[in-house]
Coordinates of C-alpha atoms in Angstrom, one line a residue:
X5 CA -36.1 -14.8 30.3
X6 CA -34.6 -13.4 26.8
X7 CA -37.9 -12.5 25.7
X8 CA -38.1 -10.6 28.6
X9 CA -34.5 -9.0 28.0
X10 CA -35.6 -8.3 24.2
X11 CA -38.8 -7.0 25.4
X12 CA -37.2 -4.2 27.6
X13 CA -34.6 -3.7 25.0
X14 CA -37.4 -2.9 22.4
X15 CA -39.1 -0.8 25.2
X16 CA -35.9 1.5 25.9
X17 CA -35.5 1.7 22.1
X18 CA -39.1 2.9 21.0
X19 CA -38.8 5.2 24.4
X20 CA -35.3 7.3 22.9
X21 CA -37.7 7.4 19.2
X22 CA -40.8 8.8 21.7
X23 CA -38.5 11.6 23.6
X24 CA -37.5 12.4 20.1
X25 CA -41.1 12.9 18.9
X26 CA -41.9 14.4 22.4
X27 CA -39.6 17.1 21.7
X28 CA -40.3 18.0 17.8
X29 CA -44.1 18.0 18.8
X30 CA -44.6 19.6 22.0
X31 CA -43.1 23.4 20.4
X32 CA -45.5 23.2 17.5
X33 CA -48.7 22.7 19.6
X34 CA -48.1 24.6 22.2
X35 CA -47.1 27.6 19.6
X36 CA -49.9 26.3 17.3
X37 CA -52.8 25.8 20.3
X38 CA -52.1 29.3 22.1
X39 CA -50.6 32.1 20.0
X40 CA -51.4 34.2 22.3
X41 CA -48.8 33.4 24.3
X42 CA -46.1 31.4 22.8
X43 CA -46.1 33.1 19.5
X44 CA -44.1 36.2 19.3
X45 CA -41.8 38.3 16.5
X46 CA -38.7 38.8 18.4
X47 CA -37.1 42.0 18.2
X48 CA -33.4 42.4 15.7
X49 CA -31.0 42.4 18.4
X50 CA -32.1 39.6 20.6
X51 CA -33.0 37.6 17.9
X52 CA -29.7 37.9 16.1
X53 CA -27.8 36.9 19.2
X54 CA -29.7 34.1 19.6
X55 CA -29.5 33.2 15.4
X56 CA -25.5 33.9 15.6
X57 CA -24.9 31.5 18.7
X58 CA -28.0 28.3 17.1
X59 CA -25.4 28.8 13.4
X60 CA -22.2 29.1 14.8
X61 CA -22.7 26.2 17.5
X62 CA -24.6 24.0 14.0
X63 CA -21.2 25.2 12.6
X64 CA -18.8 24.0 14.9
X65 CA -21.0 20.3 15.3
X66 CA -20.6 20.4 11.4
X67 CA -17.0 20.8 11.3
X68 CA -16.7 18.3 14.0
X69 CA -18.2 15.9 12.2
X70 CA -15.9 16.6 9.2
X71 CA -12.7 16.5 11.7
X72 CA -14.2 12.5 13.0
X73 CA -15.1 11.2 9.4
X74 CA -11.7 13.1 7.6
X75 CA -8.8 12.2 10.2
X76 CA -10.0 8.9 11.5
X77 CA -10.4 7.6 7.9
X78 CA -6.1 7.0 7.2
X79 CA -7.1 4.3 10.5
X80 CA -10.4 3.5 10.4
X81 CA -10.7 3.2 6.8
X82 CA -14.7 4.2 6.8
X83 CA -15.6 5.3 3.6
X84 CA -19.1 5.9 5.1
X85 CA -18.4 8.4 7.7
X86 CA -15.7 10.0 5.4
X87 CA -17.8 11.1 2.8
X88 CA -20.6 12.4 5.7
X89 CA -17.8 14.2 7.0
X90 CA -16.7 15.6 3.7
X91 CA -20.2 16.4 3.0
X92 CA -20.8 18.3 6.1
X93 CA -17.7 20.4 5.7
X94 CA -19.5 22.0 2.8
X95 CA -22.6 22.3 5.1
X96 CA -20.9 24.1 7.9
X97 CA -19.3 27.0 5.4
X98 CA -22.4 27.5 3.4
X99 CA -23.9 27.5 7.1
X100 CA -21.7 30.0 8.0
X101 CA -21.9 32.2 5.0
X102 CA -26.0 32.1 5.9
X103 CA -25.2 33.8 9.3
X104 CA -22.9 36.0 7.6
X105 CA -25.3 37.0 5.3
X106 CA -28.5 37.2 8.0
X107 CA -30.3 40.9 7.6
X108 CA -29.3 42.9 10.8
X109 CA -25.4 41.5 10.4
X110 CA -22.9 43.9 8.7
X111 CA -23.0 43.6 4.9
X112 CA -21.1 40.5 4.1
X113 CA -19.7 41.6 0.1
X114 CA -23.2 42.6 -1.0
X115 CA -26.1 44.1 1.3
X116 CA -27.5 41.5 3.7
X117 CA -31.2 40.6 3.0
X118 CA -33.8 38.0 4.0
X119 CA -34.2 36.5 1.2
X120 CA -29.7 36.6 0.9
X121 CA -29.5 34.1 3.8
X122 CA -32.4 32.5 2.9
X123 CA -30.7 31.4 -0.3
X124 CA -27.7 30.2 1.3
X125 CA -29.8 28.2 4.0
X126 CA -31.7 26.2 1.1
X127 CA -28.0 25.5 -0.6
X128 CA -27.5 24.1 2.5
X129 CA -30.1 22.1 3.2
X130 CA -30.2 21.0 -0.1
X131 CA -26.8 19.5 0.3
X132 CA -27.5 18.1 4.0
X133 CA -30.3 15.8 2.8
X134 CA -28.3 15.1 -1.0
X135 CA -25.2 13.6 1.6
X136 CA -27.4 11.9 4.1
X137 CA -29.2 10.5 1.1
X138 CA -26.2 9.9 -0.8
X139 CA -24.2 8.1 2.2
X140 CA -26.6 5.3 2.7
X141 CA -25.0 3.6 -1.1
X142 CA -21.3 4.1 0.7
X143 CA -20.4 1.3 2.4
X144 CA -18.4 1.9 5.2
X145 CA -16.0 -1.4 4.4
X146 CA -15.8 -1.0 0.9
X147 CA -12.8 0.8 -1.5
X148 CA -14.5 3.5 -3.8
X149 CA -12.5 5.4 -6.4
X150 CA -14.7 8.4 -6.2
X151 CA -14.3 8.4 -2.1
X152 CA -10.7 9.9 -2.1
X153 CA -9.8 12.6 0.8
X154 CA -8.5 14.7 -1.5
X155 CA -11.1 14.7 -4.5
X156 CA -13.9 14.9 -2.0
X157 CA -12.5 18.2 -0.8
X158 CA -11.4 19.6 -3.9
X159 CA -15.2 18.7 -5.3
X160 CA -16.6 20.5 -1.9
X161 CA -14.7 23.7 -2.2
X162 CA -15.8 23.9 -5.8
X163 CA -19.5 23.4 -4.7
X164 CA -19.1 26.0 -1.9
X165 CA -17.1 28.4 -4.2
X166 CA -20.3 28.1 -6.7
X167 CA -22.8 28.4 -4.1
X168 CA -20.9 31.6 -2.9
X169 CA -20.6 32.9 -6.3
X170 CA -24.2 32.4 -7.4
X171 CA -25.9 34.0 -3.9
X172 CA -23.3 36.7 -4.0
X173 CA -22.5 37.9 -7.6
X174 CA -25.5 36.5 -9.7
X175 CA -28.4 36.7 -7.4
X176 CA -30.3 37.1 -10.1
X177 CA -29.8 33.8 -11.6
X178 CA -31.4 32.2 -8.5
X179 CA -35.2 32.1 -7.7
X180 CA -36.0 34.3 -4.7
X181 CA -36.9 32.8 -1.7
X182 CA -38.1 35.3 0.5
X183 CA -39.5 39.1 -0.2
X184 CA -40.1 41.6 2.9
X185 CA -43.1 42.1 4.2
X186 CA -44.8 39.4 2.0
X187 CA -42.3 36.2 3.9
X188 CA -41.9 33.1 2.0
X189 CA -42.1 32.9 -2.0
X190 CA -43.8 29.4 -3.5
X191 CA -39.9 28.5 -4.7
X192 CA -38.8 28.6 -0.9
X193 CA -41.8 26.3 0.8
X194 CA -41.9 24.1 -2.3
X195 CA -38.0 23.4 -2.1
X196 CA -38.6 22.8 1.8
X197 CA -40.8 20.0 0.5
X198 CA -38.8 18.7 -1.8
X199 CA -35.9 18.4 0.6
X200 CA -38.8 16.9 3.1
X201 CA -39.1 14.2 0.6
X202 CA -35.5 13.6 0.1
X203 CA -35.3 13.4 3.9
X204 CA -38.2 11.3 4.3
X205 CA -37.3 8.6 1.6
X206 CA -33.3 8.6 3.2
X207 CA -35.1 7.6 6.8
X208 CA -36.8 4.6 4.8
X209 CA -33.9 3.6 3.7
X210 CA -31.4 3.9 6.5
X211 CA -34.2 1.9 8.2
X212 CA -33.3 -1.3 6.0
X213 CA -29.5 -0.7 6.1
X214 CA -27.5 -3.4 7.1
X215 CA -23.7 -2.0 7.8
X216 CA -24.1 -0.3 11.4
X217 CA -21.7 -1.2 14.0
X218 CA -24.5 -1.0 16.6
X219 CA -28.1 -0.3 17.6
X220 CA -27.2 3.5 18.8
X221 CA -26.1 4.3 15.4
X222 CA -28.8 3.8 14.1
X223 CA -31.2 5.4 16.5
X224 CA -29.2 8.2 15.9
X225 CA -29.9 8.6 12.0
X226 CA -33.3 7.9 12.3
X227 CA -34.0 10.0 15.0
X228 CA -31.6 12.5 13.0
X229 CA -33.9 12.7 10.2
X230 CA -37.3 13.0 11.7
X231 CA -35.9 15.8 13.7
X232 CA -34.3 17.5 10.6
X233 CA -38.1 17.0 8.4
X234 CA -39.7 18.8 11.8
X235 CA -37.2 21.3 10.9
X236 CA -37.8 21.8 7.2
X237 CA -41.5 21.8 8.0
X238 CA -41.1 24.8 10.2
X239 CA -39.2 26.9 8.3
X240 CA -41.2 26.1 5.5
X241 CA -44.5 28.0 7.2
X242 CA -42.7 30.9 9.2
X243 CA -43.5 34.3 7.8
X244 CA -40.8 36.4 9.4
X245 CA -37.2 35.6 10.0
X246 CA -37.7 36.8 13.3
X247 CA -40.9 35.0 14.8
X248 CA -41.1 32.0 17.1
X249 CA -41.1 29.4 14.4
X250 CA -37.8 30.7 13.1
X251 CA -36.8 30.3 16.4
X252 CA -38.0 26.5 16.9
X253 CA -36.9 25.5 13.8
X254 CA -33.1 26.8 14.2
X255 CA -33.4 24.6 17.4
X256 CA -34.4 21.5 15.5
X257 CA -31.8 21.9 13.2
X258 CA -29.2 21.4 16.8
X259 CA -30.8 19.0 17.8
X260 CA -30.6 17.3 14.3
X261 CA -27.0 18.1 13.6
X262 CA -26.2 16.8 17.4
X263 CA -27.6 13.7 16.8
X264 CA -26.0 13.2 13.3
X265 CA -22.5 13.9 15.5
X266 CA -22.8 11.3 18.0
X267 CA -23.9 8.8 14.9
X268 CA -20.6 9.6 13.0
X269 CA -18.6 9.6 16.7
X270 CA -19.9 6.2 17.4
X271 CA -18.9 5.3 14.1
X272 CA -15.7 7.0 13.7
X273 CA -14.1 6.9 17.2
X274 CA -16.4 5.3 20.1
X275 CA -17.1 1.7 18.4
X276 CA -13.2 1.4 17.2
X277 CA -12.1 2.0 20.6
X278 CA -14.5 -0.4 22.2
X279 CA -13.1 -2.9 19.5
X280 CA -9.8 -1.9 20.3
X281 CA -10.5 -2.3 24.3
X282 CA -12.1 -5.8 23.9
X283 CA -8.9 -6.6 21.8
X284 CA -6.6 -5.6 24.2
X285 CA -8.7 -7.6 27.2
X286 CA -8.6 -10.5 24.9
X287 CA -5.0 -10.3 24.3
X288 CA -4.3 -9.6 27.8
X289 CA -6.7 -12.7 28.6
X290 CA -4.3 -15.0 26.2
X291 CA -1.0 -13.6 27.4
X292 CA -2.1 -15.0 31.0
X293 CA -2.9 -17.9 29.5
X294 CA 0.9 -18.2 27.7
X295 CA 2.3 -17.1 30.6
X296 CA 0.6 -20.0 32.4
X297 CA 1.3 -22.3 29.8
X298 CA 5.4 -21.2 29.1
X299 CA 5.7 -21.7 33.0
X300 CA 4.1 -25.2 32.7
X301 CA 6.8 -25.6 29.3
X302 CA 9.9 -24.4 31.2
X303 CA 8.9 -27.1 34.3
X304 CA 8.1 -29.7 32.0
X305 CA 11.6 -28.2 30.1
X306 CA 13.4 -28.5 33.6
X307 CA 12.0 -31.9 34.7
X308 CA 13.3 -33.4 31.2
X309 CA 16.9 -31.7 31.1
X310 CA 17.3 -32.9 34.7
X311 CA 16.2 -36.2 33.7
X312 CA 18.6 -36.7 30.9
X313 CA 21.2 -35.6 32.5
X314 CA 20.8 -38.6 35.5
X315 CA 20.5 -40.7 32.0
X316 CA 24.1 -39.8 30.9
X317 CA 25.2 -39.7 34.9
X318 CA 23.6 -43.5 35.0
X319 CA 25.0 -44.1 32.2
X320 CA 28.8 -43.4 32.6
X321 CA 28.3 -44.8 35.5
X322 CA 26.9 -48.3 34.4
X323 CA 29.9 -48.6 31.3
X324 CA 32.2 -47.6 34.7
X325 CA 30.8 -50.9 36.1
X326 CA 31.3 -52.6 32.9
X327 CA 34.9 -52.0 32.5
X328 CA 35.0 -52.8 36.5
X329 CA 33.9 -56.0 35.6
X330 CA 35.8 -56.5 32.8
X331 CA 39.0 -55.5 34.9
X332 CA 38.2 -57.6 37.8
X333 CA 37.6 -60.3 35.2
X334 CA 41.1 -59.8 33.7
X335 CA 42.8 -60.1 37.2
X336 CA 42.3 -63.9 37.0
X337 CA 44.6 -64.1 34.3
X338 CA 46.9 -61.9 35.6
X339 CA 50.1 -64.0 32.9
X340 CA 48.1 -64.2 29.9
X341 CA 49.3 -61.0 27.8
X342 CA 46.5 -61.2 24.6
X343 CA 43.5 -61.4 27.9
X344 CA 45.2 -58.1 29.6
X345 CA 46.1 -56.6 26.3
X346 CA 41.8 -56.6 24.8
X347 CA 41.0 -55.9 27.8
X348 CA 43.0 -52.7 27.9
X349 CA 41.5 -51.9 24.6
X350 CA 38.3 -52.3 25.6
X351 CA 39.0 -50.4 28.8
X352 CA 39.8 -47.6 26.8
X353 CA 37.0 -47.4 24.6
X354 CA 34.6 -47.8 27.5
X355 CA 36.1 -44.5 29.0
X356 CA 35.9 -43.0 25.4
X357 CA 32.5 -43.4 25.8
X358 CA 32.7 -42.8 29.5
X359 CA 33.4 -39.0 28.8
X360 CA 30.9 -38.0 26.2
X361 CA 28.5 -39.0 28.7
X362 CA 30.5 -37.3 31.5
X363 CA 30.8 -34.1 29.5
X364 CA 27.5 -34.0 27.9
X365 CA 26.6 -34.1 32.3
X366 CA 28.2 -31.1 33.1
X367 CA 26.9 -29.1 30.0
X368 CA 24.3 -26.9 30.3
X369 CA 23.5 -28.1 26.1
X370 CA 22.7 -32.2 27.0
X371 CA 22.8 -32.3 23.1
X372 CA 26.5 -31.4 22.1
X373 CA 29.8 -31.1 23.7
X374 CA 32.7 -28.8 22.6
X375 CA 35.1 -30.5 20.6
X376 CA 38.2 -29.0 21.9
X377 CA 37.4 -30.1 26.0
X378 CA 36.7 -33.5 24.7
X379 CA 39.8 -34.4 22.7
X380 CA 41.8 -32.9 25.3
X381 CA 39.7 -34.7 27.8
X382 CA 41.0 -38.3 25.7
X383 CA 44.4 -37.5 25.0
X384 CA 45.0 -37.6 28.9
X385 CA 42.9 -40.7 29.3
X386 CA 45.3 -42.4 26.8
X387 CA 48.5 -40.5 28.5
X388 CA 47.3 -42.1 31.6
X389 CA 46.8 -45.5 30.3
X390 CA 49.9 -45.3 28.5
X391 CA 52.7 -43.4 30.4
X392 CA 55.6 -43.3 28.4
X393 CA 58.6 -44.1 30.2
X394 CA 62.6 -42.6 29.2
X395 CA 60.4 -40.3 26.8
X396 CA 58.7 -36.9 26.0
X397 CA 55.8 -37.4 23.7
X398 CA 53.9 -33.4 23.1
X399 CA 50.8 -33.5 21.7
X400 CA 50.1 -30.0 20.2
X401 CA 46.2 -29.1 19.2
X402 CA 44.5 -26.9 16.8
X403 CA 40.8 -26.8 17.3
X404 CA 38.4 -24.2 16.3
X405 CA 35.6 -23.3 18.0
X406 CA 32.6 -25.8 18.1
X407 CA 30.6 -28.4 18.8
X408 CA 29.5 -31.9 18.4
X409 CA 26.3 -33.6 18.7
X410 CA 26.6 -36.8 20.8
X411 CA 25.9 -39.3 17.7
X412 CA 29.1 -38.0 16.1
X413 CA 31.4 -37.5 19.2
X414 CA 31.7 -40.3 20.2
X415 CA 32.5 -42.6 16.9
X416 CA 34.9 -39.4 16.6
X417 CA 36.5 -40.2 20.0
X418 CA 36.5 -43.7 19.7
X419 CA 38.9 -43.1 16.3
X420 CA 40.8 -40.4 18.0
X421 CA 41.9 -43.0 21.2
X422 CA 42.5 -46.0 18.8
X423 CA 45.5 -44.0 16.6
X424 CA 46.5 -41.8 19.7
X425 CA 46.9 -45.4 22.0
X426 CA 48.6 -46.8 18.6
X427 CA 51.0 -43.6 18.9
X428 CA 51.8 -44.3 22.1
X429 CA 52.1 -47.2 22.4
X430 CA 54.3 -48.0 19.1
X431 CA 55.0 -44.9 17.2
X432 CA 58.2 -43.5 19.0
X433 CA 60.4 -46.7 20.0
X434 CA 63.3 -45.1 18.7
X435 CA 62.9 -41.6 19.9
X436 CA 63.3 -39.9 23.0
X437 CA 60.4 -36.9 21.7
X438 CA 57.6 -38.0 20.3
X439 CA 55.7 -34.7 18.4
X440 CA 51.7 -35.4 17.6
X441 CA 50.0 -32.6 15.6
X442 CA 46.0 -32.7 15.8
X443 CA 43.9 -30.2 13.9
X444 CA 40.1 -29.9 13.8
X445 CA 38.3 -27.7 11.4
X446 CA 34.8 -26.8 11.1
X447 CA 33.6 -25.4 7.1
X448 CA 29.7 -24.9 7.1
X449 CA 28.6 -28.3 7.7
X450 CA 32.1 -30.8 7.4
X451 CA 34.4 -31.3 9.8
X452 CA 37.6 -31.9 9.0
X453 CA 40.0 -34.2 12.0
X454 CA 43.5 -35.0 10.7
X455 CA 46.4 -36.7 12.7
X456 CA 49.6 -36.6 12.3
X457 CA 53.0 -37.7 14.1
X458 CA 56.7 -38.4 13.6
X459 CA 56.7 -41.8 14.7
X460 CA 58.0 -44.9 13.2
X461 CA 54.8 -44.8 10.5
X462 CA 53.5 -47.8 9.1
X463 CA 54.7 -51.3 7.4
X464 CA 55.3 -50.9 3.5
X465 CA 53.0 -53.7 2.9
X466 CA 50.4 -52.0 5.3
X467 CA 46.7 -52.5 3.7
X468 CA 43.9 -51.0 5.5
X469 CA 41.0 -52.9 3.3
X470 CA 43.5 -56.4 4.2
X471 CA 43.6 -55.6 8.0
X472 CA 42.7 -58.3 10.2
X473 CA 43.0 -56.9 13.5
X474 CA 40.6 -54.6 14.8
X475 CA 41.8 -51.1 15.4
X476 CA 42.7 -49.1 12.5
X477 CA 39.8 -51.5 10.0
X478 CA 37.2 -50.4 13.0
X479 CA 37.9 -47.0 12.7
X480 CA 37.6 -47.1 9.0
X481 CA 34.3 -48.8 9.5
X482 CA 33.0 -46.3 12.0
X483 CA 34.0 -43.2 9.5
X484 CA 32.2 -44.4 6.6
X485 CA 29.2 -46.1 8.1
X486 CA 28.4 -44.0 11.0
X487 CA 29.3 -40.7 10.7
X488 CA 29.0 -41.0 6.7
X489 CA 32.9 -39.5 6.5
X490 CA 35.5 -40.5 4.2
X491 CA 38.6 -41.7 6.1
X492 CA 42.5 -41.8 4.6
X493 CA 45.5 -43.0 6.3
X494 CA 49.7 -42.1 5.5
X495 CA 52.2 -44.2 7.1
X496 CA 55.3 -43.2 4.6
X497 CA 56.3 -40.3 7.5
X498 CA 55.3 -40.9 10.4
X499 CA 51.5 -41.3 10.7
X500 CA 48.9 -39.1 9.3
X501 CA 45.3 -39.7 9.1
X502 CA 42.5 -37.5 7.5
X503 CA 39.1 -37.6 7.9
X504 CA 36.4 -35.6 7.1
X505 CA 32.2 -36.1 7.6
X506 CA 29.2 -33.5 7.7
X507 CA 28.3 -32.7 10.7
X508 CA 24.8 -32.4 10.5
X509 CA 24.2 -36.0 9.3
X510 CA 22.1 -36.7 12.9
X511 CA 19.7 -34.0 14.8
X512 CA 19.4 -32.6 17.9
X513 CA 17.8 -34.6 20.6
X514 CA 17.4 -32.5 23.3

């Protein structure tokens, strides 16, 4: 089956080089095998009109090709097609000085001759077949210090102004190329066969060329150049500007400057755009595909958050049954003070915990919890679990803005309970207003928590490092071991406690 598909391929490519053939041939042997009919010298006026509209349309297909290979180059970045472009821009004025310069026009500077345009059209052949020779070394990929927009154009008006000077002003510094009544001079058909050669030898090479973006490209040069030799051949033989071969050969040189258009188009504008198009369907193709995958993401997203947050709901509500248990536990020794008295310690702490989980439940973030919510949230756990009776106690908070991540919350609140229960329960025996001050302060990444109240403060002989009883030794343990903190206590005034710990010591979970 592919050799069949490479076999038909092959076919439609030799048929486009056939038609090409087909059409530089057939003109020549029909003129050639009856002269009698086809060959004719046309008369001034309809032969001008139909010179004028052949250079002016070659013209315009050469300025085209400049406008492609010039102003798709800051994009494109073809150094290949911008120096064909560049070259034809010098093409298309000499071009149109030739057909300025035709005998019949009005005098363009000096009197209009034969052998005046015929000058200018060898300049400008010469100049076609130097750039189409000259373009096969310029890689279209590849940085060259010479292939600057503005040096080639400087270098192309100077060539042009030369070539103006020299047909214009110092005509006689040029070989003729054509004397009336006599028709071509040996200089003018033996430069057509030099620029034959030049021609010929460019279609070898662009045969073996390796940097086309496609097959078409390709067929376009080659057929290009055949048509464009056909064309030097002709006007290499005519003997009157005004005959039949004149006439063929300004054809062939359409045809030719057509086909070098659509090779620069495909180069300069059609294959970037397909490349852009296939581009845009591949990116269009992925972004389905993400779309498809962030929707599988946010599910898979969804289905975790709401499992972790049935975690936390489980789990305050197994340390609930815990401290159920515990409680109902405790009821059997409903006289024995140091049984009730750890187990409303432990009570406490249970709910400490209790809340983080409770919080981090009704948060849409399952990773932190706002600092200021939960300490409030504790302080009237602890008011609750120790009412004070015949006094005011005021608790007074100065929380910034922030958050906590759940590994450091909840050692925090565990500390917070154990001094605000100690407050409560023996800080203000004397007093009838109890005052506790509670500031927390966040400075890039430490937290600062201190504690303060006007209570009773602490023993003289108070030790911390000597402390046999759990509270106030457990939350000196939990500041320097698990949130890596420093921890300081004050019992000369009241009671003040300071701590401070990084709070990015744990990550994010969720």
């Amino acid at each position: 089956m592919s050799a069949i598909v490479l076999n038909f391929s092959t076919l439609k490519n030799n048929r486009f080089y056939i038609l090409v053939l087909f059409f530089c041939i057939l003109p020549l042997v029909l003129v050639g095998t009856f002269p009698e009919y086809f060959y004719r010298e046309f008369e001034i006026g309809y032969f001008l009109v139909f010179h004028n509209v052949t250079e002016i349309f070659s013209v315009i297909v050469s300025f085209s090709i400049f406008g492609l290979g010039y102003y798709s180059f800051s994009q494109s970045r073809n150094s290949h097609t911008l120096f064909l472009g560049v070259g034809f821009l010098a093409v298309g004025l000499i071009d149109f000085m030739h057909t300025l310069g035709y005998k019949g026009m009005p005098d363009f500077v000096t009197p209009n001759s034969g052998n005046k345009s015929s000058q200018f059209w060898i300049f400008s052949r010469f100049i076609t077949s130097l750039v189409l020779f000259s373009a096969i070394y310029i890689q279209p990929n590849t940085k060259y210090k010479f292939v600057k927009e503005r040096f080639l154009l400087l270098f192309t008006f100077l060539v042009v102004g030369v070539i103006f000077l020299l047909v214009i002003f110092l005509n006689e510094w040029i070989p003729d190329t054509y004397v009336q009544g006599k028709g071509l001079t040996p200089f003018k058909k033996n430069a057509e066969f030099v620029i034959i050669a030049i021609l010929f030898f460019a279609l070898l090479l662009y045969r073996k060329a390796s940097f086309y973006t496609s097959r078409r490209q390709i067929q376009y040069y080659l057929s290009a150049f055949v048509v464009c030799i056909f064309s030097e051949m002709v006007f290499a033989v005519y003997t009157s500007v005004y005959d039949v071969y004149n006439v063929i050969g300004h054809l062939y040189k359409i045809g030719a400057f057509y086909l070098i258009y659509k090779a620069v188009f495909i180069a300069a504008i059609n294959d970037p755009y397909e490349q852009l198009i296939q581009s845009n369907r591949l990116l269009s193709d992925e972004i389905e595909e993400n779309k498809v995958y962030a929707e599988m993401i946010k599910k898979s997203l969804r289905e975790k958050e709401n499992l972790i947050a049935e975690i936390f709901h489980r789990t305050k509500n197994s340390i609930q049954l815990v401290r159920s248990i515990l409680m109902i536990q405790a009821s059997d020794f409903p006289d024995d003070k140091n049984i009730q008295a750890i187990v409303e310690n432990t009570s406490v702490k249970i709910q400490t915990m209790s809340l983080v989980h409770d919080h981090l439940y009704a948060n849409k973030d399952l990773s932190e919890i706002k600092v200021s919510a939960y300490l409030e949230s504790l302080a009237d756990m602890v008011r609750q679990a120790y009412p004070p009776i015949g006094k005011k106690i005021n608790i007074n908070f100065q929380i910034g803005e922030g958050s906590l991540l759940l590994d450091t919350a909840v050692p925090l609140g565990l500390i917070f309970t154990e001094i605000l229960s100690n407050s409560f329960k023996y800080a203000f025996r004397n007093v009838t207003v109890g005052e506790i001050l509670i500031s927390f302060t966040f400075r890039e990444s430490i937290c600062y928590f201190d504690y303060k109240d006007n209570g009773v403060g602490l023993p003289e002989e108070f030790d911390l490092s000597n402390q046999k009883k759990l509270g106030l030794s457990l939350a000196k343990i939990i500041a320097e071991k698990q949130m890596g903190g420093t921890l300081s206590i004050d019992g000369t005034q009241g009671f003040q406690l300071k701590l401070s710990f990084p709070s990015d010591l744990y990550k994010r979970r969720v």
